[in-house]
Tab-separated table of N, CA and C in Angstrom:
chain	number	residue	atom	x	y	z
I	30	UNK	N	10.258	5.261	15.088
I	30	UNK	CA	9.409	4.203	15.241
I	30	UNK	C	9.309	3.453	14.021
I	31	UNK	N	9.086	2.200	14.157
I	31	UNK	CA	9.174	1.323	12.999
I	31	UNK	C	8.013	0.229	12.954
I	32	UNK	N	7.620	-0.300	11.851
I	32	UNK	CA	6.331	-1.289	11.830
I	32	UNK	C	6.771	-2.056	10.635
I	33	UNK	N	6.224	-3.427	10.805
I	33	UNK	CA	6.470	-4.456	9.862
I	33	UNK	C	5.106	-4.471	8.966
I	34	UNK	N	5.182	-4.799	7.810
I	34	UNK	CA	3.726	-4.843	7.015
I	34	UNK	C	3.260	-6.284	7.619
I	35	UNK	N	1.814	-6.742	7.475
I	35	UNK	CA	1.357	-7.821	7.646
I	35	UNK	C	2.220	-9.102	6.913
I	36	UNK	N	2.726	-8.971	5.597
I	36	UNK	CA	3.369	-9.976	5.262
I	36	UNK	C	4.793	-10.116	5.595
I	37	UNK	N	5.117	-9.043	6.515
I	37	UNK	CA	6.596	-9.157	7.083
I	37	UNK	C	7.467	-9.161	6.058
I	38	UNK	N	7.171	-8.512	5.077
I	38	UNK	CA	8.386	-8.500	3.935
I	38	UNK	C	9.221	-7.135	4.084
I	39	UNK	N	8.563	-6.174	4.606
I	39	UNK	CA	9.477	-4.818	4.809
I	39	UNK	C	9.126	-4.329	6.083
I	40	UNK	N	10.085	-3.665	6.548
I	40	UNK	CA	10.280	-3.075	7.880
I	40	UNK	C	10.413	-1.436	7.638
I	41	UNK	N	9.193	-0.658	7.800
I	41	UNK	CA	9.115	0.424	7.286
I	41	UNK	C	9.085	1.615	8.540
I	42	UNK	N	9.614	2.739	8.375
I	42	UNK	CA	9.554	3.857	9.282
I	42	UNK	C	8.012	4.177	9.312
I	43	UNK	N	7.606	4.690	10.418
I	43	UNK	CA	6.002	5.226	10.793
I	43	UNK	C	6.111	6.867	10.723
I	44	UNK	N	5.395	7.290	9.749
I	44	UNK	CA	5.332	8.754	9.945
I	44	UNK	C	3.789	9.153	10.270
I	45	UNK	N	3.641	10.376	10.605
I	45	UNK	CA	2.529	11.133	10.898
I	45	UNK	C	2.296	11.971	9.953
I	46	UNK	N	0.754	12.245	9.571
I	46	UNK	CA	0.266	13.097	8.620
I	46	UNK	C	-0.970	13.527	8.904
I	47	UNK	N	-1.640	14.517	8.481
I	47	UNK	CA	-2.886	15.478	8.723
I	47	UNK	C	-3.887	15.064	7.874
I	48	UNK	N	-3.807	14.142	7.047
I	48	UNK	CA	-5.111	13.864	6.180
I	48	UNK	C	-5.791	12.631	6.432
I	49	UNK	N	-5.552	12.000	7.591
I	49	UNK	CA	-6.378	10.866	7.934
I	49	UNK	C	-7.925	10.959	7.977
I	50	UNK	N	-8.738	10.138	7.243
I	50	UNK	CA	-10.057	9.951	7.290
I	50	UNK	C	-10.696	9.255	8.126
I	51	UNK	N	-11.305	9.898	9.306
I	51	UNK	CA	-11.852	9.068	10.192
I	51	UNK	C	-12.925	8.235	9.904
I	52	UNK	N	-13.599	8.539	8.962
I	52	UNK	CA	-14.541	7.584	8.152
I	52	UNK	C	-14.180	6.366	7.162
I	53	UNK	N	-13.003	6.310	7.128
I	53	UNK	CA	-12.569	5.505	6.020
I	53	UNK	C	-11.589	4.436	6.787
I	54	UNK	N	-11.966	2.963	6.603
I	54	UNK	CA	-11.102	2.194	7.105
I	54	UNK	C	-11.653	1.968	8.687
I	55	UNK	N	-10.837	1.254	9.417
I	55	UNK	CA	-11.023	0.869	10.968
I	55	UNK	C	-10.177	1.467	11.753
I	56	UNK	N	-9.362	2.273	11.248
I	56	UNK	CA	-8.370	2.983	12.087
I	56	UNK	C	-7.485	4.235	11.557
I	57	UNK	N	-6.462	4.666	12.192
I	57	UNK	CA	-5.944	5.824	12.095
I	57	UNK	C	-4.587	5.599	11.400
I	58	UNK	N	-4.177	4.259	11.217
I	58	UNK	CA	-2.926	3.607	10.716
I	58	UNK	C	-3.497	3.018	9.467
I	59	UNK	N	-2.523	3.541	8.265
I	59	UNK	CA	-2.861	2.672	7.328
I	59	UNK	C	-1.549	2.520	6.318
I	60	UNK	N	-1.348	1.467	5.728
I	60	UNK	CA	-0.038	1.081	4.874
I	60	UNK	C	-0.457	0.736	3.494
I	61	UNK	N	-0.139	2.036	2.604
I	61	UNK	CA	-0.326	2.053	1.429
I	61	UNK	C	1.055	2.468	0.543
I	62	UNK	N	1.666	1.325	-0.223
I	62	UNK	CA	3.005	1.683	-0.756
I	62	UNK	C	2.931	2.994	-1.710
I	63	UNK	N	1.757	2.938	-2.555
I	63	UNK	CA	1.426	4.291	-3.422
I	63	UNK	C	0.398	4.055	-4.176
I	64	UNK	N	-0.513	3.066	-3.885
I	64	UNK	CA	-1.701	2.908	-4.890
I	64	UNK	C	-2.894	3.975	-4.365
I	65	UNK	N	-2.431	4.958	-3.889
I	65	UNK	CA	-3.547	5.917	-3.393
I	65	UNK	C	-2.912	7.311	-3.642
I	66	UNK	N	-3.623	7.948	-4.152
I	66	UNK	CA	-3.281	9.502	-4.610
I	66	UNK	C	-2.799	10.231	-3.448
I	67	UNK	N	-3.368	10.341	-2.342
I	67	UNK	CA	-2.777	10.994	-1.385
I	67	UNK	C	-1.417	10.417	-0.734
I	68	UNK	N	-1.394	9.137	-0.653
I	68	UNK	CA	-0.185	8.313	-0.056
I	68	UNK	C	1.133	8.772	-1.275
I	69	UNK	N	0.721	8.676	-2.405
I	69	UNK	CA	1.755	8.682	-3.559
I	69	UNK	C	2.091	10.116	-3.262
I	70	UNK	N	1.190	11.202	-3.131
I	70	UNK	CA	1.799	12.705	-2.916
I	70	UNK	C	2.680	12.853	-1.647
I	71	UNK	N	2.348	12.081	-0.552
I	71	UNK	CA	3.156	12.293	0.640
I	71	UNK	C	4.264	11.411	0.524
I	72	UNK	N	4.639	10.508	-0.224
I	72	UNK	CA	5.817	9.920	-0.573
I	72	UNK	C	6.679	10.572	-1.583
I	73	UNK	N	5.923	11.082	-2.582
I	73	UNK	CA	6.835	11.943	-3.120
I	73	UNK	C	7.313	13.201	-2.535
I	74	UNK	N	6.652	13.940	-1.765
I	74	UNK	CA	6.970	15.059	-0.910
I	74	UNK	C	8.202	14.851	-0.036
I	75	UNK	N	8.187	13.579	0.542
I	75	UNK	CA	8.861	13.256	1.423
I	75	UNK	C	10.192	12.481	1.063
I	76	UNK	N	10.147	12.125	-0.156
I	76	UNK	CA	11.371	11.629	-0.758
I	76	UNK	C	11.309	9.913	-0.278
I	77	UNK	N	10.168	9.196	-0.164
I	77	UNK	CA	10.015	8.027	0.281
I	77	UNK	C	10.032	6.823	-0.826
I	78	UNK	N	10.320	5.671	-0.635
I	78	UNK	CA	10.430	4.620	-1.789
I	78	UNK	C	9.072	4.274	-1.725
I	79	UNK	N	8.665	3.936	-3.217
I	79	UNK	CA	7.328	3.867	-3.510
I	79	UNK	C	7.476	2.162	-4.259
I	80	UNK	N	6.864	1.377	-3.573
I	80	UNK	CA	6.951	-0.120	-3.791
I	80	UNK	C	5.520	-0.450	-4.406
I	81	UNK	N	5.613	-0.926	-5.859
I	81	UNK	CA	4.397	-1.519	-6.140
I	81	UNK	C	4.154	-2.772	-5.767
I	82	UNK	N	2.931	-2.995	-5.400
I	82	UNK	CA	2.450	-4.295	-4.824
I	82	UNK	C	1.120	-4.787	-5.570
I	83	UNK	N	0.673	-3.993	-6.667
I	83	UNK	CA	-0.265	-4.602	-7.471
I	83	UNK	C	0.040	-4.473	-8.850
I	84	UNK	N	0.023	-5.595	-9.727
I	84	UNK	CA	0.510	-5.619	-10.932
I	84	UNK	C	-0.902	-5.780	-11.971
I	85	UNK	N	-1.073	-5.003	-12.824
I	85	UNK	CA	-2.034	-5.195	-13.831
I	85	UNK	C	-2.913	-3.801	-13.840
I	86	UNK	N	-3.985	-3.790	-14.394
I	86	UNK	CA	-4.738	-2.354	-15.023
I	86	UNK	C	-5.700	-2.130	-13.491
I	87	UNK	N	-5.294	-1.875	-12.520
I	87	UNK	CA	-5.947	-1.578	-11.284
I	87	UNK	C	-7.198	-0.551	-11.468
I	88	UNK	N	-6.945	0.507	-12.276
I	88	UNK	CA	-8.150	1.257	-12.543
I	88	UNK	C	-9.171	0.772	-13.203
I	89	UNK	N	-9.153	-0.205	-13.918
I	89	UNK	CA	-10.383	-0.784	-14.931
I	89	UNK	C	-10.645	-2.258	-14.448
I	90	UNK	N	-9.611	-3.028	-14.056
I	90	UNK	CA	-9.945	-4.314	-13.581
I	90	UNK	C	-9.284	-5.051	-12.505
I	91	UNK	N	-9.536	-4.416	-11.108
I	91	UNK	CA	-8.568	-4.836	-9.998
I	91	UNK	C	-8.788	-6.302	-9.818
I	92	UNK	N	-9.769	-6.996	-10.051
I	92	UNK	CA	-10.035	-7.952	-9.678
I	92	UNK	C	-9.156	-9.223	-10.547
I	93	UNK	N	-8.726	-8.643	-11.491
I	93	UNK	CA	-7.722	-9.407	-12.120
I	93	UNK	C	-6.386	-9.489	-11.890
I	94	UNK	N	-5.959	-8.308	-11.182
I	94	UNK	CA	-4.553	-7.858	-10.842
I	94	UNK	C	-4.014	-8.746	-9.884
I	95	UNK	N	-2.926	-8.861	-10.045
I	95	UNK	CA	-2.111	-9.870	-8.971
I	95	UNK	C	-1.106	-9.006	-8.237
I	96	UNK	N	-0.771	-9.588	-7.044
I	96	UNK	CA	0.067	-9.067	-6.257
I	96	UNK	C	1.629	-9.127	-6.252
I	97	UNK	N	2.472	-8.298	-6.041
I	97	UNK	CA	3.951	-8.587	-6.126
I	97	UNK	C	4.542	-7.833	-4.892
I	98	UNK	N	5.897	-8.154	-4.735
I	98	UNK	CA	6.290	-7.549	-3.408
I	98	UNK	C	5.703	-7.630	-2.247
I	99	UNK	N	4.978	-8.750	-1.904
I	99	UNK	CA	4.022	-8.967	-1.080
I	99	UNK	C	4.049	-10.269	-0.389
I	100	UNK	N	5.352	-10.870	-0.146
I	100	UNK	CA	5.819	-12.153	0.348
I	100	UNK	C	5.059	-13.494	-0.032
I	101	UNK	N	4.358	-13.866	0.925
I	101	UNK	CA	3.551	-15.142	0.541
I	101	UNK	C	2.383	-14.785	-0.321
I	102	UNK	N	2.004	-13.521	-0.399
I	102	UNK	CA	0.626	-13.307	-1.250
I	102	UNK	C	1.104	-12.919	-2.719
I	103	UNK	N	2.320	-13.110	-3.178
I	103	UNK	CA	2.725	-12.933	-4.487
I	103	UNK	C	2.250	-13.769	-5.293
I	104	UNK	N	1.671	-13.102	-6.705
I	104	UNK	CA	1.074	-13.797	-7.502
I	104	UNK	C	-0.360	-14.130	-7.531
I	105	UNK	N	-0.915	-14.092	-6.049
I	105	UNK	CA	-2.387	-13.965	-5.829
I	105	UNK	C	-3.150	-12.969	-6.561
I	106	UNK	N	-4.322	-13.187	-7.143
I	106	UNK	CA	-5.471	-12.006	-7.293
I	106	UNK	C	-5.627	-11.288	-6.231
I	107	UNK	N	-5.991	-10.019	-6.509
I	107	UNK	CA	-6.403	-9.209	-5.222
I	107	UNK	C	-7.379	-9.819	-4.781
I	108	UNK	N	-8.633	-10.512	-5.197
I	108	UNK	CA	-9.676	-10.848	-4.237
I	108	UNK	C	-9.389	-12.055	-3.364
I	109	UNK	N	-8.191	-13.015	-4.139
I	109	UNK	CA	-7.876	-13.949	-3.197
I	109	UNK	C	-7.186	-13.626	-2.133
I	110	UNK	N	-6.276	-12.534	-2.223
I	110	UNK	CA	-5.368	-12.071	-1.132
I	110	UNK	C	-6.152	-11.300	-0.123
I	111	UNK	N	-7.008	-10.678	-0.334
I	111	UNK	CA	-8.217	-9.999	0.378
I	111	UNK	C	-8.721	-11.171	1.495
I	112	UNK	N	-9.250	-12.085	0.895
I	112	UNK	CA	-9.773	-13.442	1.687
I	112	UNK	C	-8.809	-13.720	2.680
């Protein structure tokens, strides 16, 4: 089973995991390249490619970070891309 990201940049295989948080987000499907500790661990364990999509100091200043590897959203600051 494969899925394309909203930006249609990458076609990725869908994986099932046991750590979905039912009270986080709007559903049980989530696509995070590696900017989340759990997703990074899952990717490392399963030898998956990790694609950086946020450039900058996301820990301390996310609002000033820009997107990369994100198709038409490249170069936008995170708050602009979210809108």
